[in-house]
PDB file of C-alpha atoms in Angstrom:
ATOM      1  CA  UNK A   1       4.647  -7.557 -28.612  1.00 65.00           C
ATOM      2  CA  UNK A   2       3.232  -3.968 -28.089  1.00 69.00           C
ATOM      3  CA  UNK A   3       6.341  -2.676 -26.328  1.00 69.00           C
ATOM      4  CA  UNK A   4       8.908  -3.874 -28.979  1.00 71.00           C
ATOM      5  CA  UNK A   5       9.492  -0.491 -30.468  1.00 77.00           C
ATOM      6  CA  UNK A   6       9.381   1.617 -27.284  1.00 73.00           C
ATOM      7  CA  UNK A   7      12.558   2.893 -25.500  1.00 79.00           C
ATOM      8  CA  UNK A   8      13.404   0.908 -22.387  1.00 78.00           C
ATOM      9  CA  UNK A   9      12.232   3.680 -20.093  1.00 78.00           C
ATOM     10  CA  UNK A  10       8.760   3.846 -21.653  1.00 79.00           C
ATOM     11  CA  UNK A  11       8.629   0.151 -21.890  1.00 84.00           C
ATOM     12  CA  UNK A  12       9.013  -0.240 -18.142  1.00 83.00           C
ATOM     13  CA  UNK A  13       6.311   2.461 -17.559  1.00 86.00           C
ATOM     14  CA  UNK A  14       3.910   0.748 -19.921  1.00 85.00           C
ATOM     15  CA  UNK A  15       4.431  -2.647 -18.294  1.00 86.00           C
ATOM     16  CA  UNK A  16       3.951  -1.299 -14.725  1.00 88.00           C
ATOM     17  CA  UNK A  17       0.755   0.681 -15.542  1.00 90.00           C
ATOM     18  CA  UNK A  18      -0.820  -2.173 -17.354  1.00 90.00           C
ATOM     19  CA  UNK A  19       0.252  -4.581 -14.567  1.00 92.00           C
ATOM     20  CA  UNK A  20      -1.487  -2.334 -12.077  1.00 93.00           C
ATOM     21  CA  UNK A  21      -4.617  -2.085 -14.312  1.00 95.00           C
ATOM     22  CA  UNK A  22      -4.624  -5.874 -14.604  1.00 96.00           C
ATOM     23  CA  UNK A  23      -4.663  -6.318 -10.763  1.00 94.00           C
ATOM     24  CA  UNK A  24      -7.504  -3.785 -10.513  1.00 94.00           C
ATOM     25  CA  UNK A  25      -9.392  -5.704 -13.060  1.00 97.00           C
ATOM     26  CA  UNK A  26      -8.943  -8.975 -11.159  1.00 96.00           C
ATOM     27  CA  UNK A  27     -10.132  -7.348  -7.975  1.00 90.00           C
ATOM     28  CA  UNK A  28     -13.207  -5.940  -9.741  1.00 93.00           C
ATOM     29  CA  UNK A  29     -14.004  -9.314 -11.206  1.00 95.00           C
ATOM     30  CA  UNK A  30     -13.701 -11.049  -7.883  1.00 91.00           C
ATOM     31  CA  UNK A  31     -15.984  -8.450  -6.264  1.00 88.00           C
ATOM     32  CA  UNK A  32     -18.593  -8.840  -9.018  1.00 92.00           C
ATOM     33  CA  UNK A  33     -18.526 -12.601  -8.719  1.00 93.00           C
ATOM     34  CA  UNK A  34     -18.970 -12.358  -4.909  1.00 89.00           C
ATOM     35  CA  UNK A  35     -21.795  -9.902  -5.160  1.00 89.00           C
ATOM     36  CA  UNK A  36     -23.653 -11.978  -7.785  1.00 93.00           C
ATOM     37  CA  UNK A  37     -23.242 -15.080  -5.755  1.00 93.00           C
ATOM     38  CA  UNK A  38     -24.880 -13.399  -2.788  1.00 90.00           C
ATOM     39  CA  UNK A  39     -22.023 -12.662  -0.505  1.00 87.00           C
ATOM     40  CA  UNK A  40     -22.405  -9.670   1.735  1.00 88.00           C
ATOM     41  CA  UNK A  41     -19.578  -7.301   0.708  1.00 85.00           C
ATOM     42  CA  UNK A  42     -20.282  -4.865   3.571  1.00 87.00           C
ATOM     43  CA  UNK A  43     -18.370  -7.141   5.999  1.00 85.00           C
ATOM     44  CA  UNK A  44     -15.351  -7.305   3.708  1.00 82.00           C
ATOM     45  CA  UNK A  45     -15.293  -3.595   3.160  1.00 84.00           C
ATOM     46  CA  UNK A  46     -15.573  -2.898   6.946  1.00 88.00           C
ATOM     47  CA  UNK A  47     -12.749  -5.306   7.762  1.00 87.00           C
ATOM     48  CA  UNK A  48     -10.432  -3.896   5.029  1.00 88.00           C
ATOM     49  CA  UNK A  49     -11.147  -0.327   6.259  1.00 91.00           C
ATOM     50  CA  UNK A  50     -10.084  -1.280   9.828  1.00 90.00           C
ATOM     51  CA  UNK A  51      -7.023  -3.077   8.357  1.00 91.00           C
ATOM     52  CA  UNK A  52      -5.942  -0.025   6.353  1.00 92.00           C
ATOM     53  CA  UNK A  53      -6.486   2.314   9.386  1.00 94.00           C
ATOM     54  CA  UNK A  54      -4.088   0.205  11.434  1.00 91.00           C
ATOM     55  CA  UNK A  55      -1.699  -0.053   8.568  1.00 93.00           C
ATOM     56  CA  UNK A  56      -1.727   3.744   8.273  1.00 92.00           C
ATOM     57  CA  UNK A  57      -0.858   4.196  11.914  1.00 92.00           C
ATOM     58  CA  UNK A  58       1.951   1.638  11.621  1.00 91.00           C
ATOM     59  CA  UNK A  59       3.426   3.402   8.591  1.00 92.00           C
ATOM     60  CA  UNK A  60       3.156   6.744  10.301  1.00 93.00           C
ATOM     61  CA  UNK A  61       5.289   5.624  13.228  1.00 90.00           C
ATOM     62  CA  UNK A  62       7.745   3.937  10.887  1.00 90.00           C
ATOM     63  CA  UNK A  63       8.363   7.022   8.858  1.00 91.00           C
ATOM     64  CA  UNK A  64       8.591   9.134  11.990  1.00 92.00           C
ATOM     65  CA  UNK A  65      11.323   6.881  13.254  1.00 90.00           C
ATOM     66  CA  UNK A  66      13.212   6.865   9.986  1.00 90.00           C
ATOM     67  CA  UNK A  67      13.092  10.674   9.642  1.00 89.00           C
ATOM     68  CA  UNK A  68      14.173  11.069  13.254  1.00 89.00           C
ATOM     69  CA  UNK A  69      17.092   8.739  12.591  1.00 86.00           C
ATOM     70  CA  UNK A  70      18.192  10.704   9.526  1.00 86.00           C
ATOM     71  CA  UNK A  71      17.885  13.926  11.460  1.00 85.00           C
ATOM     72  CA  UNK A  72      19.948  12.573  14.392  1.00 85.00           C
ATOM     73  CA  UNK A  73      22.657  11.401  12.020  1.00 84.00           C
ATOM     74  CA  UNK A  74      22.641  14.725  10.064  1.00 82.00           C
ATOM     75  CA  UNK A  75      22.709  17.056  13.094  1.00 82.00           C
ATOM     76  CA  UNK A  76      24.951  15.103  15.439  1.00 70.00           C
ATOM     77  CA  UNK A  77      28.553  16.340  15.379  1.00 67.00           C
ATOM     78  CA  UNK A  78      31.156  13.986  13.802  1.00 62.00           C
ATOM     79  CA  UNK A  79      34.051  13.155  16.153  1.00 50.00           C
TER      80      UNK A  79
END
């Protein structure tokens, strides 16, 4: 195996980076196959953009609530 002589810290980095690249490659292959088979990718891109905008708003409110909670715990006086 390629990672046999690497230290444990570098081995985990190597595995995570190439795992991410593997998933990007899979997505690219699926998009190429859909495009060559005649599927209109504009609809998929529009739907994913709308989904990510909604996800971004949801994450924004989630992190605001988490930070507010930490600030309340940190600022409030202990009895």
